Short mmCIF file of C-alpha atoms in Angstrom, two decimals:
data_model
loop_
_atom_site.label_atom_id
_atom_site.label_comp_id
_atom_site.label_asym_id
_atom_site.label_seq_id
_atom_site.Cartn_x
_atom_site.Cartn_y
_atom_site.Cartn_z
CA SER A 657 -7.55 15.64 1.74
CA TYR A 658 -9.34 12.53 0.56
CA GLU A 659 -10.25 9.80 3.05
CA LEU A 660 -11.46 6.23 2.99
CA THR A 661 -13.46 5.02 5.99
CA GLN A 662 -13.36 1.45 7.32
CA PRO A 663 -14.71 -0.03 10.57
CA PRO A 664 -11.86 -0.52 13.06
CA SER A 665 -12.79 -4.12 13.80
CA VAL A 666 -14.93 -7.03 12.67
CA SER A 667 -15.35 -10.31 14.53
CA VAL A 668 -16.78 -13.56 13.20
CA SER A 669 -16.77 -17.24 14.13
CA PRO A 670 -15.06 -19.80 11.91
CA GLY A 671 -17.19 -20.76 8.93
CA GLN A 672 -19.23 -17.56 9.03
CA THR A 673 -19.12 -14.71 6.53
CA ALA A 674 -17.14 -11.56 7.24
CA ARG A 675 -17.94 -8.30 5.47
CA ILE A 676 -15.66 -5.28 5.65
CA THR A 677 -16.82 -2.00 4.14
CA CYS A 678 -14.86 0.95 2.81
CA SER A 679 -16.50 4.29 2.02
CA GLY A 680 -15.18 7.25 0.06
CA ASP A 681 -16.62 9.87 -2.26
CA ALA A 682 -14.44 8.90 -5.22
CA LEU A 683 -15.16 5.18 -5.05
CA ALA A 684 -17.98 5.65 -7.53
CA LYS A 685 -15.31 6.66 -10.05
CA GLN A 686 -12.07 5.01 -8.94
CA TYR A 687 -11.29 1.33 -8.43
CA ALA A 688 -10.63 -0.04 -4.97
CA TYR A 689 -7.96 -2.51 -3.92
CA TRP A 690 -7.94 -4.67 -0.79
CA TYR A 691 -4.85 -5.83 1.08
CA GLN A 692 -4.42 -8.37 3.85
CA GLN A 693 -1.61 -7.81 6.34
CA LYS A 694 -0.54 -10.23 9.04
CA PRO A 695 1.77 -9.19 11.91
CA GLY A 696 5.35 -8.60 10.83
CA GLN A 697 4.58 -9.18 7.16
CA ALA A 698 4.18 -7.02 4.07
CA PRO A 699 0.64 -6.55 2.76
CA VAL A 700 -0.80 -9.00 0.23
CA LEU A 701 -3.29 -7.98 -2.47
CA VAL A 702 -6.53 -9.96 -2.13
CA ILE A 703 -8.93 -7.98 -4.39
CA TYR A 704 -8.20 -5.56 -7.23
CA LYS A 705 -10.40 -3.35 -9.41
CA ASP A 706 -13.28 -3.66 -6.92
CA THR A 707 -14.19 -7.25 -7.68
CA GLU A 708 -11.26 -9.13 -9.22
CA THR A 709 -9.39 -11.82 -7.30
CA PRO A 710 -5.66 -12.30 -7.99
CA SER A 711 -4.45 -15.76 -8.80
CA GLY A 712 -3.47 -17.68 -5.70
CA ILE A 713 -6.03 -15.98 -3.47
CA PRO A 714 -8.68 -18.38 -2.12
CA GLU A 715 -12.12 -18.22 -3.73
CA ARG A 716 -13.69 -17.34 -0.39
CA PHE A 717 -12.40 -13.79 -0.89
CA SER A 718 -14.66 -11.58 -3.03
CA GLY A 719 -15.31 -7.88 -3.58
CA SER A 720 -18.30 -5.79 -4.50
CA SER A 721 -19.08 -2.15 -5.16
CA SER A 722 -22.15 0.02 -4.78
CA GLY A 723 -21.93 3.74 -5.28
CA THR A 724 -19.38 5.19 -2.87
CA THR A 725 -18.95 2.00 -0.83
CA VAL A 726 -16.95 -1.12 -1.59
CA THR A 727 -17.12 -4.32 0.40
CA LEU A 728 -14.67 -7.14 0.99
CA THR A 729 -16.47 -10.41 1.74
CA ILE A 730 -14.78 -13.48 3.17
CA SER A 731 -17.09 -16.49 2.99
CA GLY A 732 -16.46 -19.42 5.29
CA VAL A 733 -13.87 -17.58 7.35
CA GLN A 734 -10.91 -19.63 8.52
CA ALA A 735 -8.57 -18.99 11.44
CA GLU A 736 -5.78 -18.11 9.00
CA ASP A 737 -7.85 -15.15 7.73
CA GLU A 738 -7.32 -13.29 11.00
CA ALA A 739 -5.41 -10.18 9.92
CA ASP A 740 -5.66 -6.47 9.25
CA TYR A 741 -7.41 -5.53 6.02
CA TYR A 742 -6.91 -2.24 4.17
CA CYS A 743 -8.75 -0.72 1.24
CA GLN A 744 -6.86 1.56 -1.14
CA SER A 745 -8.00 3.87 -3.89
CA ALA A 746 -7.30 7.20 -5.56
CA ASP A 747 -9.05 10.55 -5.42
CA ASN A 748 -11.30 11.75 -8.24
CA SER A 749 -8.35 13.06 -10.23
CA GLY A 750 -6.52 9.76 -9.95
CA THR A 751 -3.52 11.70 -8.71
CA PHE A 752 -3.44 11.07 -4.99
CA TRP A 753 -3.75 7.68 -3.38
CA VAL A 754 -5.01 6.80 0.06
CA PHE A 755 -5.47 3.81 2.32
CA GLY A 756 -8.39 3.29 4.63
CA GLY A 757 -7.60 3.17 8.32
CA GLY A 758 -7.64 -0.62 8.36
CA THR A 759 -9.97 -3.22 9.84
CA LYS A 760 -8.80 -5.86 12.26
CA LEU A 761 -10.57 -9.12 11.52
CA THR A 762 -10.81 -11.37 14.56
CA VAL A 763 -11.80 -15.01 14.14
CA LEU A 764 -13.46 -16.02 17.40
CA GLN B 1269 11.13 -14.75 -9.04
CA VAL B 1270 10.11 -11.17 -8.30
CA GLN B 1271 12.16 -9.41 -5.65
CA LEU B 1272 11.95 -5.93 -4.20
CA VAL B 1273 14.69 -5.22 -1.68
CA GLU B 1274 14.64 -1.95 0.25
CA SER B 1275 17.73 -0.52 1.90
CA GLY B 1276 18.96 2.69 3.44
CA GLY B 1277 16.87 2.79 6.59
CA GLY B 1278 18.29 3.55 10.00
CA VAL B 1279 18.30 6.01 12.86
CA VAL B 1280 18.55 9.68 11.92
CA GLN B 1281 18.23 12.94 13.86
CA PRO B 1282 15.32 15.32 13.24
CA GLY B 1283 16.03 17.71 10.40
CA ARG B 1284 18.53 15.41 8.71
CA SER B 1285 18.22 13.52 5.41
CA LEU B 1286 18.13 9.90 4.33
CA ARG B 1287 17.85 8.16 0.96
CA LEU B 1288 16.04 4.86 0.60
CA SER B 1289 16.61 2.49 -2.29
CA CYS B 1290 14.49 -0.35 -3.65
CA ALA B 1291 16.29 -2.82 -5.91
CA ALA B 1292 13.91 -4.65 -8.24
CA SER B 1293 14.37 -7.90 -10.13
CA GLY B 1294 12.32 -10.61 -11.82
CA PHE B 1295 9.83 -8.36 -13.63
CA ALA B 1296 9.71 -5.52 -16.17
CA PHE B 1297 10.63 -2.71 -13.77
CA SER B 1298 10.83 -0.09 -16.52
CA SER B 1299 7.19 -0.77 -17.43
CA SER B 1300 5.80 -0.53 -13.90
CA GLY B 1301 4.55 2.40 -11.89
CA MET B 1302 5.97 2.27 -8.37
CA PHE B 1303 4.85 3.38 -4.92
CA TRP B 1304 6.40 4.09 -1.55
CA VAL B 1305 4.12 3.20 1.35
CA ARG B 1306 4.94 3.57 5.04
CA GLN B 1307 3.63 2.19 8.30
CA ALA B 1308 4.34 3.84 11.63
CA PRO B 1309 4.76 1.45 14.59
CA GLY B 1310 1.38 -0.02 15.49
CA LYS B 1311 -0.42 2.10 12.90
CA GLY B 1312 -2.01 1.61 9.50
CA LEU B 1313 -0.63 1.89 6.00
CA GLU B 1314 0.02 5.35 4.58
CA TRP B 1315 0.63 6.09 0.92
CA VAL B 1316 3.74 8.30 0.56
CA ALA B 1317 4.50 8.76 -3.15
CA VAL B 1318 3.98 7.36 -6.63
CA ILE B 1319 6.05 7.56 -9.80
CA SER B 1320 5.14 6.65 -13.36
CA TYR B 1321 6.93 3.87 -15.23
CA ASP B 1322 9.25 6.32 -16.99
CA GLY B 1323 9.72 8.73 -14.10
CA SER B 1324 7.95 11.59 -15.87
CA ASN B 1325 5.19 11.96 -13.27
CA GLN B 1326 5.36 11.93 -9.47
CA ASN B 1327 2.83 12.65 -6.77
CA TYR B 1328 3.11 12.91 -3.01
CA ALA B 1329 1.02 12.73 0.11
CA ASP B 1330 0.47 16.13 1.71
CA SER B 1331 2.43 14.96 4.77
CA VAL B 1332 5.67 14.65 2.79
CA LYS B 1333 5.21 17.06 -0.13
CA GLY B 1334 8.15 19.44 -0.42
CA ARG B 1335 10.37 17.26 1.78
CA PHE B 1336 10.47 13.88 0.00
CA THR B 1337 11.40 13.12 -3.61
CA ILE B 1338 10.65 9.88 -5.42
CA SER B 1339 12.80 8.94 -8.39
CA ARG B 1340 13.90 5.91 -10.36
CA ASP B 1341 16.79 4.67 -12.49
CA ASN B 1342 15.42 2.18 -14.99
CA SER B 1343 18.93 1.31 -16.15
CA LYS B 1344 19.63 0.05 -12.62
CA ASN B 1345 16.15 -1.31 -11.87
CA THR B 1346 16.12 0.82 -8.75
CA LEU B 1347 13.56 3.07 -7.06
CA TYR B 1348 14.59 5.82 -4.65
CA LEU B 1349 13.08 7.98 -1.94
CA GLN B 1350 15.07 11.03 -0.91
CA MET B 1351 13.82 12.18 2.49
CA ASN B 1352 14.84 15.63 3.72
CA SER B 1353 13.93 17.62 6.83
CA LEU B 1354 12.94 14.46 8.62
CA ARG B 1355 10.54 14.65 11.54
CA ALA B 1356 9.72 12.28 14.40
CA GLU B 1357 6.40 11.52 12.71
CA ASP B 1358 8.26 10.12 9.69
CA THR B 1359 9.34 7.17 11.83
CA ALA B 1360 7.97 4.09 10.08
CA VAL B 1361 8.67 1.00 8.07
CA TYR B 1362 8.94 2.08 4.44
CA TYR B 1363 7.82 -0.33 1.74
CA CYS B 1364 8.23 -0.12 -2.01
CA GLU B 1365 5.36 -1.55 -4.02
CA THR B 1366 4.63 -2.17 -7.68
CA ALA B 1367 1.49 -0.79 -9.27
CA VAL B 1368 -1.19 -3.46 -9.65
CA THR B 1369 -1.17 -4.85 -13.19
CA THR B 1370 -4.29 -5.53 -15.25
CA GLN B 1371 -3.79 -9.20 -14.37
CA GLY B 1372 -3.74 -8.46 -10.65
CA LYS B 1373 -0.01 -8.84 -10.10
CA ASN B 1374 1.33 -6.78 -7.20
CA TYR B 1375 4.57 -7.03 -5.27
CA TRP B 1376 5.94 -5.51 -2.07
CA GLY B 1377 9.37 -5.37 -0.54
CA GLN B 1378 10.06 -6.52 3.01
CA GLY B 1379 10.32 -2.94 4.24
CA THR B 1380 13.09 -0.86 5.79
CA LEU B 1381 12.76 0.87 9.16
CA VAL B 1382 13.41 4.57 9.46
CA THR B 1383 13.63 5.98 12.98
CA VAL B 1384 13.82 9.74 13.43
CA SER B 1385 15.06 10.51 16.92
CA SER B 1386 17.53 12.71 18.68
#
């Protein structure tokens, strides 16, 4: 079955830049989506189609793609950005979807 | 405003069945693909199933294929998940989610907890 690989944790100090990667064979063909989830809450979409930012999401959130790896970048991290972040995409056929294992972002 | 309200969760014994519902309002439900996503206690998100806007196509994660059925009633703006032969590992919060639109719109329900235990 298809898998997306994320680092389990990333830690940064306030004001620094956080980068969270997501790797998967089909990412060269399929779009990736990034979700932020805070404890006890439903996920919130922060990046769609690799690089697009939904309205209402702060400009410090951005996405990029290179081959089979996509990256979520949070510039000027704030304390409120501490959360779990998940990438999501589909397999090569576009039939089956998968989430990465999630990355816990800690703001020191 | 957009609302997705899941219901039908609860405690069920292994091997039994449960049907979840997701009532949608505030958007064009009949034009939107829909997902079920679950999250086991303390674990990450897991995609469960997807259905096309008109219900003509469905796909399932390997972990639930053959046991779960996703369906929809566009006349009632409601999404369903029929869960049969439930196992302890199906214990999770189940969320319904809209497909992401070309404009980046995406909505989730608040989730409903399913606990499979004897």
